[in-house]
Structures are given as C-alpha cells and as structure tokens.
CSV table of C-alpha atoms and ligand atoms in Angstrom, one decimal:
chain,number,residue,atom,x,y,z
A,248,MET,CA,1.7,16.5,-23.3
A,249,GLY,CA,5.0,16.8,-22.2
A,250,LYS,CA,4.4,20.3,-20.8
A,251,TYR,CA,1.2,18.8,-19.0
A,252,SER,CA,3.3,16.0,-17.6
A,253,SER,CA,5.8,18.5,-16.2
A,254,GLU,CA,3.4,20.8,-14.9
A,255,VAL,CA,1.3,18.1,-13.1
A,256,LYS,CA,4.8,16.5,-11.7
A,257,LYS,CA,5.3,20.0,-10.0
A,258,LEU,CA,2.0,20.3,-8.4
A,259,SER,CA,2.3,16.7,-7.3
A,260,VAL,CA,5.3,17.7,-5.2
A,261,GLU,CA,3.7,21.0,-3.8
A,262,ILE,CA,0.6,18.8,-2.7
A,263,THR,CA,3.0,16.5,-1.2
A,264,GLU,CA,4.8,19.2,0.7
A,265,ALA,CA,1.3,20.5,2.0
A,266,ILE,CA,0.5,16.9,3.1
A,267,THR,CA,3.6,16.0,5.0
A,268,GLU,CA,3.1,19.5,6.7
A,269,SER,CA,-0.4,18.7,7.6
A,270,LEU,CA,1.1,15.6,9.2
A,271,GLY,CA,3.3,17.4,11.2
A,272,ILE,CA,6.4,16.0,9.8
A,273,GLY,CA,7.4,19.2,7.7
A,274,PRO,CA,7.1,19.9,3.9
A,275,ASN,CA,10.6,18.8,2.9
A,276,TYR,CA,9.9,15.0,4.6
A,277,ILE,CA,9.8,13.3,1.1
A,278,SER,CA,9.5,16.2,-1.5
A,279,LYS,CA,13.2,15.7,-3.0
A,280,LYS,CA,12.4,11.9,-3.4
A,281,MET,CA,9.0,12.5,-4.7
A,282,GLU,CA,10.8,14.9,-7.2
A,283,ASP,CA,13.3,12.4,-8.1
A,284,GLY,CA,10.5,9.6,-8.1
A,285,MET,CA,8.4,7.9,-10.6
A,286,GLN,CA,5.5,9.4,-12.7
A,287,VAL,CA,3.3,7.1,-14.9
A,288,ILE,CA,0.7,8.5,-17.0
A,289,THR,CA,-2.2,6.4,-18.3
A,290,VAL,CA,-4.2,7.9,-20.9
A,291,ASN,CA,-7.7,6.1,-20.7
A,292,CYS,CA,-10.4,5.9,-23.6
A,293,TYR,CA,-13.9,4.5,-23.0
A,294,PRO,CA,-16.0,4.1,-25.9
A,295,PRO,CA,-19.7,4.8,-25.4
A,296,CYS,CA,-21.8,1.7,-23.9
A,297,PRO,CA,-25.4,1.2,-25.0
A,298,ASN,CA,-26.0,-0.2,-21.5
A,299,PRO,CA,-23.5,1.8,-19.1
A,300,GLU,CA,-25.5,0.4,-16.0
A,301,ILE,CA,-24.2,-3.2,-16.7
A,302,ALA,CA,-20.6,-2.5,-17.5
A,303,LEU,CA,-17.8,-0.6,-16.1
A,304,GLY,CA,-14.7,1.2,-17.5
A,305,LEU,CA,-12.4,0.4,-14.8
A,306,PRO,CA,-13.2,-1.8,-11.7
A,307,PRO,CA,-13.1,-0.3,-8.0
A,308,HIS,CA,-9.3,0.0,-6.9
A,309,SER,CA,-7.1,2.4,-5.2
A,310,ASP,CA,-4.0,3.6,-6.9
A,311,TYR,CA,-0.5,2.1,-5.5
A,312,SER,CA,0.6,5.7,-5.9
A,313,CYS,CA,1.5,8.5,-3.2
A,314,LEU,CA,-1.1,10.7,-4.9
A,315,THR,CA,-2.8,10.4,-8.5
A,316,ILE,CA,-4.0,13.5,-10.5
A,317,VAL,CA,-6.7,13.2,-12.8
A,318,LEU,CA,-8.0,15.3,-15.9
A,319,GLN,CA,-11.3,13.8,-17.3
A,320,SER,CA,-13.2,14.9,-20.7
A,321,CYS,CA,-16.5,14.2,-19.1
A,322,PRO,CA,-18.3,12.7,-16.0
A,323,GLY,CA,-17.3,8.9,-15.3
A,324,LEU,CA,-15.0,8.9,-12.4
A,325,GLU,CA,-16.6,7.9,-9.0
A,326,ILE,CA,-15.1,7.8,-5.9
A,327,MET,CA,-16.2,5.5,-2.9
A,328,HIS,CA,-17.6,7.6,0.0
A,329,THR,CA,-16.0,6.4,3.2
A,330,GLY,CA,-18.8,7.8,5.4
A,331,ASP,CA,-21.6,5.8,3.7
A,332,SER,CA,-19.7,3.6,1.4
A,333,LYS,CA,-21.6,5.0,-1.5
A,334,TRP,CA,-20.4,5.8,-5.0
A,335,LYS,CA,-20.2,9.7,-5.5
A,336,GLN,CA,-19.5,11.1,-9.0
A,337,VAL,CA,-17.0,13.4,-9.4
A,338,PRO,CA,-18.2,16.6,-11.0
A,339,GLN,CA,-17.3,17.8,-14.3
A,340,LEU,CA,-15.6,21.3,-14.0
A,341,HIS,CA,-13.9,22.5,-16.9
A,342,GLY,CA,-10.1,22.5,-16.5
A,343,ALA,CA,-10.5,21.0,-13.0
A,344,LEU,CA,-8.1,18.2,-11.8
A,345,GLN,CA,-9.2,15.6,-9.4
A,346,VAL,CA,-6.6,14.6,-7.0
A,347,HIS,CA,-6.6,11.6,-4.9
A,348,VAL,CA,-4.5,9.9,-2.4
A,349,GLY,CA,-3.0,6.5,-3.3
A,350,ASP,CA,-1.8,3.5,-1.1
A,351,HIS,CA,1.7,4.9,-0.2
A,352,PHE,CA,0.5,7.8,1.4
A,353,GLU,CA,-2.0,5.7,3.4
A,354,VAL,CA,0.9,3.8,4.3
A,355,LEU,CA,3.1,7.0,5.2
A,356,SER,CA,0.8,8.5,7.1
A,357,ASN,CA,0.0,5.5,9.2
A,358,GLY,CA,-3.8,5.6,8.1
A,359,LEU,CA,-4.5,9.2,8.7
A,360,TYR,CA,-4.7,10.0,4.9
A,361,LYS,CA,-6.9,7.2,3.4
A,362,SER,CA,-6.4,5.9,-0.2
A,363,VAL,CA,-9.3,6.4,-2.2
A,364,VAL,CA,-11.2,3.6,-3.9
A,365,HIS,CA,-12.5,4.9,-7.1
A,366,ARG,CA,-13.8,3.2,-10.6
A,367,ALA,CA,-14.7,4.5,-14.0
A,368,THR,CA,-18.2,4.1,-15.2
A,369,LEU,CA,-19.3,4.4,-18.9
A,370,ASN,CA,-21.5,7.1,-20.9
A,371,SER,CA,-24.3,5.8,-23.3
A,372,ASP,CA,-23.8,8.6,-25.8
A,373,ARG,CA,-20.0,9.6,-25.9
A,374,THR,CA,-16.4,8.4,-25.8
A,375,ARG,CA,-14.8,9.4,-22.4
A,376,ILE,CA,-11.1,10.1,-22.2
A,377,SER,CA,-9.3,10.5,-18.8
A,378,ILE,CA,-5.5,11.2,-18.2
A,379,ALA,CA,-4.3,9.8,-14.8
A,380,SER,CA,-0.8,10.9,-13.7
A,381,LEU,CA,0.2,8.7,-10.7
A,382,HIS,CA,3.4,9.8,-8.5
A,383,SER,CA,5.4,7.7,-6.2
A,384,LEU,CA,9.0,7.2,-4.9
A,385,GLY,CA,11.7,5.5,-7.2
A,386,LEU,CA,10.8,2.0,-8.9
A,387,GLU,CA,12.6,-0.1,-5.9
A,388,GLU,CA,12.4,2.8,-2.8
A,389,LYS,CA,10.4,1.6,-0.1
A,390,MET,CA,7.6,3.6,1.5
A,391,GLY,CA,7.2,3.0,5.0
A,392,THR,CA,5.2,4.6,7.7
A,393,ALA,CA,6.9,7.8,9.1
A,394,LYS,CA,8.4,6.9,12.3
A,395,GLU,CA,7.2,10.3,13.7
A,396,LEU,CA,3.5,9.0,13.6
A,397,VAL,CA,4.4,5.6,15.2
A,398,SER,CA,4.5,5.2,19.1
A,399,GLU,CA,3.6,2.3,21.6
A,400,GLU,CA,0.0,3.7,21.7
A,401,ASN,CA,-0.2,4.0,17.8
A,402,PRO,CA,1.8,1.1,16.4
A,403,GLY,CA,2.7,1.0,12.7
A,404,ARG,CA,-0.3,-0.5,10.8
A,405,TYR,CA,1.3,-1.2,7.4
A,406,SER,CA,4.5,-2.9,5.9
A,407,GLU,CA,6.8,-1.2,3.7
A,408,SER,CA,6.6,-1.7,-0.2
A,409,SER,CA,7.9,-0.1,-3.5
A,410,PHE,CA,6.3,0.4,-6.8
A,411,LYS,CA,8.2,-2.7,-7.9
A,412,ASP,CA,6.5,-4.7,-5.1
A,413,PHE,CA,3.1,-3.5,-6.5
A,414,LEU,CA,4.2,-4.7,-10.0
A,415,ASN,CA,4.8,-8.1,-8.8
A,416,PHE,CA,1.2,-7.8,-6.9
A,417,LEU,CA,-0.3,-7.0,-10.3
A,418,ALA,CA,1.5,-9.9,-12.2
A,419,ASN,CA,-0.1,-12.3,-9.8
A,420,ASN,CA,-3.7,-10.8,-8.9
A,421,ASP,CA,-6.5,-9.4,-10.7
A,422,LEU,CA,-7.7,-6.2,-9.6
A,423,ALA,CA,-11.1,-7.0,-11.4
A,424,GLU,CA,-11.6,-9.5,-8.9
A,425,GLY,CA,-11.6,-7.2,-6.1
A,426,LYS,CA,-7.7,-7.9,-5.0
A,427,SER,CA,-6.4,-5.1,-3.3
A,428,PHE,CA,-2.8,-4.2,-2.9
A,429,ILE,CA,-3.1,-2.0,0.4
A,430,ASN,CA,-4.8,-4.6,1.8
A,431,THR,CA,-1.7,-7.0,1.7
A,432,LEU,CA,0.4,-4.3,3.5
A,433,LYS,CA,-2.0,-4.0,6.4
A,434,VAL,CA,-0.4,-5.4,9.5
A,435,ASP,CA,-2.2,-7.8,11.3
A,436,GLU,CA,-4.4,-5.5,13.9
A,437,ASN,CA,-4.1,-8.6,16.5
A,438,ASN,CA,-0.6,-8.5,16.2
A,439,ASN,CA,-0.6,-4.9,17.3
A,440,TYR,CA,-2.9,-5.5,20.0
A,441,LEU,CA,-0.8,-8.3,21.5
A,442,LYS,CA,2.3,-6.1,21.2
A,443,LEU,CA,0.5,-3.2,22.9
A,444,ALA,CA,-0.8,-5.5,25.4
A,445,SER,CA,2.7,-6.8,26.3
A,446,ALA,CA,4.1,-3.4,26.4
A,447,LEU,CA,1.6,-2.1,28.9
A,448,PHE,CA,2.3,-5.4,30.9
A,449,LEU,CA,5.9,-4.9,30.7
A,450,SER,CA,5.4,-1.2,32.1
A,451,VAL,CA,3.1,-2.2,34.6
A,452,ASN,CA,5.5,-4.9,36.2
A,453,TYR,CA,8.4,-2.3,35.9
B,130,AKG,O1,-10.6,7.0,-15.9
B,130,AKG,C1,-10.5,7.5,-14.8
B,130,AKG,O2,-11.2,8.6,-14.4
B,130,AKG,C2,-9.9,6.8,-13.6
B,130,AKG,C3,-8.5,6.4,-14.3
B,130,AKG,C4,-7.6,5.6,-13.0
B,130,AKG,O3,-8.6,5.4,-12.1
B,130,AKG,C5,-6.7,5.1,-13.3
B,130,AKG,O4,-5.9,5.1,-14.6
B,130,AKG,O5,-5.9,4.4,-12.2
B,131,FE2,FE1,-7.0,4.7,-10.5
C-alpha cells in the first residue's frame, strides 16, 4: 500500500503538470505545492446487495480534491455525463486507473475543467473494493482561480477555499442529501454580470 500511495502521488503531480500546461499557465504552476500537499486515501468496501437497483454504495458527489485517482476491483463507479446528464459506468479494465478532476481544479481553471460528479453502485453477487486517492494542496492552503485566467470579460467564477474549509462544510452538511461543496464556492453569476456591465459603462464613458 505504501508503494501504491507513493506511485499514485507521483502520477498526480505529473497529471497536474499536464493540466496546468494545457491551461497555458505552465507545468510548474502548482506542481511543487501538490508535491508538498495532502494525499487522502480511502479504501471502500461495498458488500453485495440483493437489490442493487434500489440502493447505492456512495451517493452522487464531486470530490473536494484537485484530482482523484481510483482503482476498482470490479465495475460500480459511475460518472455523470455533462452532455446528457446520464450516468455512465466506468468500464473495468484490468489494472487501469480512473482519474477524475475534483472541485479545486474547477476553481483553479475558472471552470474550464469541470469537477466530475460520480457515485458508486452495488453489485448483486460480489463485494466491490475501490481505492480512491485524493490529491490537494496543504490542509489550510487556499486554492483560488489562476489570475492569468481571469479578466474583465471573463471574471472569476469561484471563491477560494482549502481542504480545511471542505472539512468544515462536511461537518455541517450531508452529501447524501445532495449538498455540494463546489456550489458554495460559485460566485453569484449576477454579481459578475453587474461588474462586467459597470466596467463596460465606465469604459464607454471614458
Ligand atoms: O468507490 C468508488 O469507485 C468511488 C469512491 C469515491 O468516490 C470516493 O471515495 O470519493
Ligand atoms: Fe468520490
């Protein structure tokens, strides 16, 4: 398990570098912070369920992390397809890892990367085990939107937050009731329109 954790940690830093490079802010934008950041590993065990269609292993949620790497023993992980809002099963490929973007990369990228809503379903005949490795900045380190991705025409859409802020959210909200951390970070769209309108108004007058 120790070897697995350190290998997925290295992988998370490499993926982080590819993501920030794809955003045009360079591969080293937060790679050091991720290297020094938090890694939380959850080992989930879902026993068989005689009526899997009326129960869930884990309710729909997105992870607070920057990114999450999942290894599953058999199918069960489903992701919400943003195009048609339908659940899609993540196929079981021997030894394959599922990587999904978490809330903090949605914030960093100002919404260019979307946090993946996912859930775990149950099987009728077998126990399912999954190992999820969640990678983020340090416990109290705030993740905000990269200032390079914010402009007057494209205002910041999220307020900053840390892993600790998420833990406080979790202490007061039930994910099973559909409460979503990322929704609490979204800056009021109307507020942004007002800012944009007043900026345009000022520049017209100027
Ligand atoms: O069991 C799974 O495949 C998903 C686990 C998960 O979403 C989590 O631990 O956050
Ligand atoms: Fe998750």
